[in-house]
């Protein structure tokens, strides 16, 4: 079996952002369920947080391609 | 299938090795990023007309024709097409533009948001439309150009609103911080505004489209290999299951494609909202 360890690293790098995005959207859903009229404001905040959190996973994907040798 | 169609039209096509899932010695070759490079005319150089460029040109022509003809025949009682166009426009206008940028400021940015949304959506959906079957955004140049447009727009708007370049850099750091925190925040905010935002905006779209299409390739090509060259009944059966799963994943891809168009547009709106807001 052949492969590249860089992509294993990407898999590890995706764990944290995965959990983080799950937490963000769980909080968002909770917030909308409790206060449906706050949806617009919460959506903005949720997506800002998602963009920041996901940046790590995206950098991981890029580095996996860059360092695959 | 689309590969055969294209090869028939362009005999000089330099098809990647993936056309047959198995290599000469009969072992399985996993699809990789090489499957996304498709020069059609002009050989192997930087100016070759590639398959994604053709898909992009088709999408631009299609969107232009669709929206111009729909907009030139507006009626009080909408036809089916007008209803569709108004639905998409209303979605971008109300739940992206107005909710994110705000009632007062969102109007001038609607053309940009609507163009970006429809363009990305159509190009993404082309990834699973039979005979086209190529997500344009899985070549990184296309998301980079889209991001460049957004990047220039939000910086120019912010520099105009915040009284010049100096005012813009001053506004990056929120007011009321302790003095020792200001330089640290400044470095972080500059990195975010000038590097992290465009990088992630382009690469999120690219990565999702590449990974999704690659996954479909793995299941379909792997299924073909298992079915035709697996050698026993169990492997052939798992090949059929792999095909079935590829169909399920195609519908999942449709969801991802819509979601990515939505996320790109809502992040564009967010960055523009940051640019027009008075305080940080």
Tab-separated table of N, CA and C in Angstrom, chain B residues 77-197:
chain	number	residue	atom	x	y	z
B	77	UNK	N	-48.324	39.446	-13.774
B	77	UNK	CA	-48.557	38.071	-13.355
B	77	UNK	C	-47.372	37.257	-13.859
B	78	UNK	N	-46.478	36.843	-12.971
B	78	UNK	CA	-45.222	36.258	-13.442
B	78	UNK	C	-45.405	34.922	-14.144
B	79	UNK	N	-44.586	34.730	-15.162
B	79	UNK	CA	-44.503	33.410	-15.775
B	79	UNK	C	-43.649	32.531	-14.877
B	80	UNK	N	-43.494	31.278	-15.299
B	80	UNK	CA	-42.743	30.360	-14.456
B	80	UNK	C	-41.292	30.816	-14.338
B	81	UNK	N	-40.709	31.270	-15.457
B	81	UNK	CA	-39.313	31.671	-15.424
B	81	UNK	C	-39.121	32.927	-14.580
B	82	UNK	N	-40.052	33.861	-14.737
B	82	UNK	CA	-39.932	35.082	-13.945
B	82	UNK	C	-40.030	34.772	-12.452
B	83	UNK	N	-40.874	33.809	-12.141
B	83	UNK	CA	-41.010	33.409	-10.742
B	83	UNK	C	-39.689	32.861	-10.207
B	84	UNK	N	-39.037	32.042	-11.036
B	84	UNK	CA	-37.745	31.466	-10.630
B	84	UNK	C	-36.703	32.563	-10.430
B	85	UNK	N	-36.620	33.478	-11.411
B	85	UNK	CA	-35.621	34.540	-11.333
B	85	UNK	C	-35.883	35.418	-10.116
B	86	UNK	N	-37.165	35.741	-9.894
B	86	UNK	CA	-37.484	36.581	-8.745
B	86	UNK	C	-37.192	35.870	-7.436
B	87	UNK	N	-37.391	34.549	-7.435
B	87	UNK	CA	-37.079	33.792	-6.230
B	87	UNK	C	-35.598	33.853	-5.895
B	88	UNK	N	-34.755	33.613	-6.911
B	88	UNK	CA	-33.309	33.640	-6.671
B	88	UNK	C	-32.871	35.043	-6.268
B	89	UNK	N	-33.383	36.033	-7.006
B	89	UNK	CA	-33.006	37.415	-6.703
B	89	UNK	C	-33.454	37.809	-5.297
B	90	UNK	N	-34.679	37.422	-4.968
B	90	UNK	CA	-35.188	37.745	-3.639
B	90	UNK	C	-34.368	37.097	-2.543
B	91	UNK	N	-33.935	35.880	-2.803
B	91	UNK	CA	-33.109	35.181	-1.808
B	91	UNK	C	-31.809	35.940	-1.570
B	92	UNK	N	-31.129	36.309	-2.677
B	92	UNK	CA	-29.860	37.020	-2.517
B	92	UNK	C	-30.097	38.383	-1.872
B	93	UNK	N	-31.154	39.066	-2.333
B	93	UNK	CA	-31.397	40.419	-1.849
B	93	UNK	C	-31.761	40.429	-0.369
B	94	UNK	N	-32.703	39.551	0.022
B	94	UNK	CA	-33.217	39.646	1.379
B	94	UNK	C	-32.380	38.885	2.380
B	95	UNK	N	-32.111	37.613	2.115
B	95	UNK	CA	-31.477	36.851	3.192
B	95	UNK	C	-29.958	36.923	3.130
B	96	UNK	N	-29.379	37.456	2.055
B	96	UNK	CA	-27.931	37.671	2.095
B	96	UNK	C	-27.630	39.163	2.207
B	97	UNK	N	-28.099	39.941	1.199
B	97	UNK	CA	-27.742	41.356	1.173
B	97	UNK	C	-28.300	42.142	2.344
B	98	UNK	N	-29.631	42.114	2.509
B	98	UNK	CA	-30.237	42.994	3.506
B	98	UNK	C	-29.937	42.539	4.928
B	99	UNK	N	-29.981	41.238	5.152
B	99	UNK	CA	-29.754	40.759	6.521
B	99	UNK	C	-28.326	40.975	6.979
B	100	UNK	N	-27.370	40.875	6.050
B	100	UNK	CA	-25.969	40.933	6.475
B	100	UNK	C	-25.433	42.364	6.417
B	101	UNK	N	-25.650	43.040	5.281
B	101	UNK	CA	-25.059	44.375	5.140
B	101	UNK	C	-25.905	45.421	5.854
B	102	UNK	N	-27.216	45.213	5.891
B	102	UNK	CA	-28.055	46.159	6.606
B	102	UNK	C	-28.933	46.963	5.662
B	103	UNK	N	-30.093	47.347	6.174
B	103	UNK	CA	-31.131	48.000	5.366
B	103	UNK	C	-30.612	49.219	4.610
B	104	UNK	N	-29.707	49.974	5.222
B	104	UNK	CA	-29.339	51.273	4.706
B	104	UNK	C	-28.337	51.186	3.547
B	105	UNK	N	-27.457	50.184	3.602
B	105	UNK	CA	-26.278	50.214	2.736
B	105	UNK	C	-26.274	49.161	1.645
B	106	UNK	N	-27.230	48.225	1.660
B	106	UNK	CA	-27.004	47.015	0.855
B	106	UNK	C	-27.233	47.199	-0.631
B	107	UNK	N	-27.944	48.264	-1.048
B	107	UNK	CA	-28.338	48.347	-2.448
B	107	UNK	C	-27.198	48.362	-3.463
B	108	UNK	N	-26.162	49.177	-3.284
B	108	UNK	CA	-25.121	49.231	-4.325
B	108	UNK	C	-24.378	47.913	-4.529
B	109	UNK	N	-24.452	47.024	-3.552
B	109	UNK	CA	-23.669	45.792	-3.664
B	109	UNK	C	-24.462	44.633	-4.231
B	110	UNK	N	-25.765	44.857	-4.472
B	110	UNK	CA	-26.585	43.744	-4.945
B	110	UNK	C	-26.116	43.149	-6.265
B	111	UNK	N	-25.736	43.968	-7.272
B	111	UNK	CA	-25.264	43.341	-8.522
B	111	UNK	C	-24.089	42.409	-8.310
B	112	UNK	N	-23.141	42.828	-7.483
B	112	UNK	CA	-21.973	41.972	-7.210
B	112	UNK	C	-22.401	40.674	-6.547
B	113	UNK	N	-23.233	40.799	-5.501
B	113	UNK	CA	-23.644	39.604	-4.766
B	113	UNK	C	-24.421	38.647	-5.663
B	114	UNK	N	-25.342	39.215	-6.446
B	114	UNK	CA	-26.173	38.363	-7.302
B	114	UNK	C	-25.334	37.678	-8.370
B	115	UNK	N	-24.398	38.426	-8.970
B	115	UNK	CA	-23.527	37.835	-9.992
B	115	UNK	C	-22.692	36.716	-9.403
B	116	UNK	N	-22.080	36.995	-8.264
B	116	UNK	CA	-21.221	35.988	-7.639
B	116	UNK	C	-22.029	34.739	-7.301
B	117	UNK	N	-23.211	34.947	-6.732
B	117	UNK	CA	-24.016	33.791	-6.310
B	117	UNK	C	-24.439	32.931	-7.494
B	118	UNK	N	-25.035	33.549	-8.504
B	118	UNK	CA	-25.541	32.752	-9.628
B	118	UNK	C	-24.397	32.107	-10.406
B	119	UNK	N	-23.319	32.853	-10.552
B	119	UNK	CA	-22.159	32.335	-11.284
B	119	UNK	C	-21.590	31.100	-10.591
B	120	UNK	N	-21.355	31.197	-9.289
B	120	UNK	CA	-20.779	30.059	-8.568
B	120	UNK	C	-21.766	28.906	-8.541
B	121	UNK	N	-23.051	29.227	-8.332
B	121	UNK	CA	-24.039	28.157	-8.247
B	121	UNK	C	-24.096	27.379	-9.552
B	122	UNK	N	-24.184	28.074	-10.679
B	122	UNK	CA	-24.294	27.365	-11.954
B	122	UNK	C	-23.021	26.572	-12.238
B	123	UNK	N	-21.872	27.182	-11.988
B	123	UNK	CA	-20.618	26.482	-12.270
B	123	UNK	C	-20.443	25.266	-11.375
B	124	UNK	N	-20.910	25.366	-10.127
B	124	UNK	CA	-20.821	24.213	-9.246
B	124	UNK	C	-21.752	23.108	-9.696
B	125	UNK	N	-22.990	23.507	-10.040
B	125	UNK	CA	-23.965	22.487	-10.419
B	125	UNK	C	-23.529	21.788	-11.704
B	126	UNK	N	-22.771	22.488	-12.547
B	126	UNK	CA	-22.224	21.843	-13.736
B	126	UNK	C	-21.373	20.623	-13.377
B	127	UNK	N	-20.920	20.543	-12.141
B	127	UNK	CA	-20.136	19.386	-11.725
B	127	UNK	C	-20.902	18.089	-11.801
B	128	UNK	N	-22.240	18.142	-11.697
B	128	UNK	CA	-23.010	16.892	-11.736
B	128	UNK	C	-24.008	16.875	-12.878
B	129	UNK	N	-23.990	17.888	-13.752
B	129	UNK	CA	-24.879	17.858	-14.912
B	129	UNK	C	-24.274	16.911	-15.948
B	130	UNK	N	-25.032	15.926	-16.421
B	130	UNK	CA	-24.470	14.987	-17.388
B	130	UNK	C	-23.929	15.704	-18.619
B	131	UNK	N	-22.879	15.188	-19.172
B	131	UNK	CA	-22.168	15.683	-20.360
B	131	UNK	C	-21.308	16.909	-20.088
B	132	UNK	N	-21.595	17.657	-19.040
B	132	UNK	CA	-20.674	18.738	-18.691
B	132	UNK	C	-19.732	18.205	-17.621
B	133	UNK	N	-20.349	17.846	-16.470
B	133	UNK	CA	-19.648	17.115	-15.410
B	133	UNK	C	-18.261	17.630	-15.092
B	134	UNK	N	-18.170	18.916	-14.953
B	134	UNK	CA	-16.883	19.449	-14.497
B	134	UNK	C	-17.149	20.673	-13.642
B	135	UNK	N	-16.828	20.615	-12.342
B	135	UNK	CA	-16.994	21.814	-11.531
B	135	UNK	C	-15.854	22.788	-11.847
B	136	UNK	N	-16.207	23.920	-12.445
B	136	UNK	CA	-15.172	24.874	-12.873
B	136	UNK	C	-14.275	25.263	-11.711
B	137	UNK	N	-14.889	25.406	-10.548
B	137	UNK	CA	-14.142	25.930	-9.409
B	137	UNK	C	-13.162	24.914	-8.839
B	138	UNK	N	-13.078	23.730	-9.409
B	138	UNK	CA	-12.070	22.786	-8.928
B	138	UNK	C	-10.705	23.066	-9.556
B	139	UNK	N	-10.638	24.056	-10.427
B	139	UNK	CA	-9.339	24.589	-10.848
B	139	UNK	C	-9.152	25.884	-10.089
B	140	UNK	N	-8.043	26.010	-9.382
B	140	UNK	CA	-7.954	27.065	-8.371
B	140	UNK	C	-7.942	28.467	-8.986
B	141	UNK	N	-7.603	28.595	-10.262
B	141	UNK	CA	-7.544	29.921	-10.870
B	141	UNK	C	-8.898	30.617	-10.851
B	142	UNK	N	-9.983	29.876	-11.022
B	142	UNK	CA	-11.304	30.509	-11.125
B	142	UNK	C	-11.756	31.107	-9.799
B	143	UNK	N	-11.687	30.352	-8.688
B	143	UNK	CA	-11.996	31.001	-7.410
B	143	UNK	C	-11.059	32.157	-7.077
B	144	UNK	N	-9.797	32.070	-7.513
B	144	UNK	CA	-8.883	33.166	-7.212
B	144	UNK	C	-9.335	34.448	-7.904
B	145	UNK	N	-9.771	34.336	-9.161
B	145	UNK	CA	-10.203	35.540	-9.866
B	145	UNK	C	-11.466	36.116	-9.236
B	146	UNK	N	-12.409	35.237	-8.870
B	146	UNK	CA	-13.625	35.713	-8.200
B	146	UNK	C	-13.274	36.416	-6.892
B	147	UNK	N	-12.356	35.797	-6.146
B	147	UNK	CA	-11.950	36.382	-4.869
B	147	UNK	C	-11.265	37.714	-5.073
B	148	UNK	N	-10.483	37.822	-6.152
B	148	UNK	CA	-9.792	39.073	-6.448
B	148	UNK	C	-10.797	40.206	-6.630
B	149	UNK	N	-11.886	39.918	-7.328
B	149	UNK	CA	-12.912	40.941	-7.520
B	149	UNK	C	-13.475	41.381	-6.171
B	150	UNK	N	-13.794	40.393	-5.321
B	150	UNK	CA	-14.347	40.719	-4.003
B	150	UNK	C	-13.336	41.484	-3.160
B	151	UNK	N	-12.090	41.024	-3.208
B	151	UNK	CA	-11.003	41.606	-2.408
B	151	UNK	C	-10.824	43.078	-2.756
B	152	UNK	N	-10.702	43.375	-4.050
B	152	UNK	CA	-10.531	44.761	-4.481
B	152	UNK	C	-11.742	45.584	-4.066
B	153	UNK	N	-12.952	45.019	-4.247
B	153	UNK	CA	-14.151	45.781	-3.914
B	153	UNK	C	-14.179	46.157	-2.448
B	154	UNK	N	-13.939	45.186	-1.559
B	154	UNK	CA	-14.122	45.549	-0.148
B	154	UNK	C	-13.018	46.458	0.367
B	155	UNK	N	-11.828	46.363	-0.219
B	155	UNK	CA	-10.803	47.305	0.206
B	155	UNK	C	-11.089	48.712	-0.299
B	156	UNK	N	-11.507	48.819	-1.561
B	156	UNK	CA	-11.779	50.147	-2.119
B	156	UNK	C	-12.930	50.810	-1.366
B	157	UNK	N	-13.988	50.034	-1.112
B	157	UNK	CA	-15.127	50.593	-0.377
B	157	UNK	C	-14.700	51.053	1.011
B	158	UNK	N	-13.887	50.227	1.677
B	158	UNK	CA	-13.469	50.577	3.038
B	158	UNK	C	-12.579	51.809	3.037
B	159	UNK	N	-11.678	51.909	2.056
B	159	UNK	CA	-10.789	53.081	2.023
B	159	UNK	C	-11.587	54.341	1.765
B	160	UNK	N	-12.623	54.246	0.920
B	160	UNK	CA	-13.463	55.421	0.666
B	160	UNK	C	-14.264	55.811	1.902
B	161	UNK	N	-14.815	54.809	2.586
B	161	UNK	CA	-15.681	55.110	3.712
B	161	UNK	C	-14.903	55.597	4.925
B	162	UNK	N	-13.665	55.137	5.059
B	162	UNK	CA	-12.934	55.426	6.291
B	162	UNK	C	-11.871	56.483	6.083
B	163	UNK	N	-12.109	57.365	5.123
B	163	UNK	CA	-11.278	58.549	4.933
B	163	UNK	C	-9.832	58.193	4.646
B	164	UNK	N	-9.615	57.447	3.596
B	164	UNK	CA	-8.261	57.211	3.130
B	164	UNK	C	-7.606	55.997	3.741
B	165	UNK	N	-6.408	55.726	3.247
B	165	UNK	CA	-5.702	54.510	3.647
B	165	UNK	C	-5.354	54.547	5.128
B	166	UNK	N	-4.916	55.726	5.612
B	166	UNK	CA	-4.521	55.830	7.023
B	166	UNK	C	-5.717	55.570	7.930
B	167	UNK	N	-6.840	56.183	7.572
B	167	UNK	CA	-8.050	55.969	8.358
B	167	UNK	C	-8.476	54.517	8.362
B	168	UNK	N	-8.283	53.868	7.219
B	168	UNK	CA	-8.646	52.452	7.117
B	168	UNK	C	-7.809	51.618	8.074
B	169	UNK	N	-6.478	51.868	8.068
B	169	UNK	CA	-5.626	51.076	8.953
B	169	UNK	C	-5.915	51.383	10.416
B	170	UNK	N	-6.273	52.644	10.686
B	170	UNK	CA	-6.623	52.984	12.075
B	170	UNK	C	-7.877	52.248	12.506
B	171	UNK	N	-8.837	52.135	11.575
B	171	UNK	CA	-10.121	51.529	11.942
B	171	UNK	C	-10.013	50.019	12.124
B	172	UNK	N	-8.889	49.431	11.733
B	172	UNK	CA	-8.763	47.981	11.880
B	172	UNK	C	-8.748	47.569	13.348
B	173	UNK	N	-8.139	48.401	14.206
B	173	UNK	CA	-8.059	48.066	15.626
B	173	UNK	C	-9.269	48.655	16.332
B	174	UNK	N	-10.034	47.827	17.049
B	174	UNK	CA	-11.193	48.354	17.749
B	174	UNK	C	-10.785	49.355	18.828
B	175	UNK	N	-11.631	50.365	19.042
B	175	UNK	CA	-11.311	51.397	20.019
B	175	UNK	C	-11.462	50.844	21.433
B	176	UNK	N	-10.722	51.473	22.357
B	176	UNK	CA	-10.897	51.143	23.761
B	176	UNK	C	-10.091	49.953	24.243
B	177	UNK	N	-9.059	49.588	23.491
B	177	UNK	CA	-8.212	48.486	23.950
B	177	UNK	C	-7.106	49.030	24.845
B	178	UNK	N	-6.562	48.195	25.747
B	178	UNK	CA	-5.370	48.612	26.482
B	178	UNK	C	-4.222	48.898	25.508
B	179	UNK	N	-3.359	49.816	25.886
B	179	UNK	CA	-2.335	50.291	24.959
B	179	UNK	C	-1.394	49.186	24.487
B	180	UNK	N	-1.037	48.276	25.404
B	180	UNK	CA	-0.072	47.228	25.015
B	180	UNK	C	-0.683	46.219	24.060
B	181	UNK	N	-2.002	46.162	23.990
B	181	UNK	CA	-2.668	45.175	23.127
B	181	UNK	C	-2.782	45.671	21.691
B	182	UNK	N	-2.656	46.999	21.507
B	182	UNK	CA	-2.929	47.571	20.195
B	182	UNK	C	-2.022	47.026	19.085
B	183	UNK	N	-0.679	46.999	19.296
B	183	UNK	CA	0.155	46.469	18.194
B	183	UNK	C	-0.140	45.016	17.850
B	184	UNK	N	-0.415	44.200	18.861
B	184	UNK	CA	-0.714	42.784	18.613
B	184	UNK	C	-1.986	42.660	17.784
B	185	UNK	N	-3.014	43.406	18.210
B	185	UNK	CA	-4.283	43.351	17.474
B	185	UNK	C	-4.113	43.858	16.059
B	186	UNK	N	-3.258	44.881	15.906
B	186	UNK	CA	-3.052	45.462	14.589
B	186	UNK	C	-2.466	44.417	13.632
B	187	UNK	N	-1.439	43.709	14.103
B	187	UNK	CA	-0.820	42.673	13.263
B	187	UNK	C	-1.840	41.598	12.912
B	188	UNK	N	-2.603	41.174	13.922
B	188	UNK	CA	-3.596	40.128	13.686
B	188	UNK	C	-4.648	40.578	12.675
B	189	UNK	N	-5.122	41.829	12.845
B	189	UNK	CA	-6.191	42.300	11.968
B	189	UNK	C	-5.695	42.492	10.545
B	190	UNK	N	-4.449	42.983	10.414
B	190	UNK	CA	-3.906	43.144	9.056
B	190	UNK	C	-3.770	41.786	8.385
B	191	UNK	N	-3.269	40.794	9.157
B	191	UNK	CA	-3.149	39.447	8.585
B	191	UNK	C	-4.519	38.927	8.159
B	192	UNK	N	-5.531	39.156	9.016
B	192	UNK	CA	-6.863	38.674	8.681
B	192	UNK	C	-7.402	39.348	7.427
B	193	UNK	N	-7.348	40.693	7.410
B	193	UNK	CA	-7.982	41.425	6.307
B	193	UNK	C	-7.252	41.215	4.999
B	194	UNK	N	-5.929	41.119	5.035
B	194	UNK	CA	-5.173	41.135	3.776
B	194	UNK	C	-4.722	39.760	3.311
B	195	UNK	N	-4.621	38.788	4.219
B	195	UNK	CA	-4.141	37.477	3.788
B	195	UNK	C	-5.127	36.358	4.054
B	196	UNK	N	-5.592	36.240	5.294
B	196	UNK	CA	-6.415	35.086	5.642
B	196	UNK	C	-7.746	35.116	4.903
B	197	UNK	N	-8.378	36.297	4.846
B	197	UNK	CA	-9.698	36.366	4.216
B	197	UNK	C	-9.690	35.957	2.749
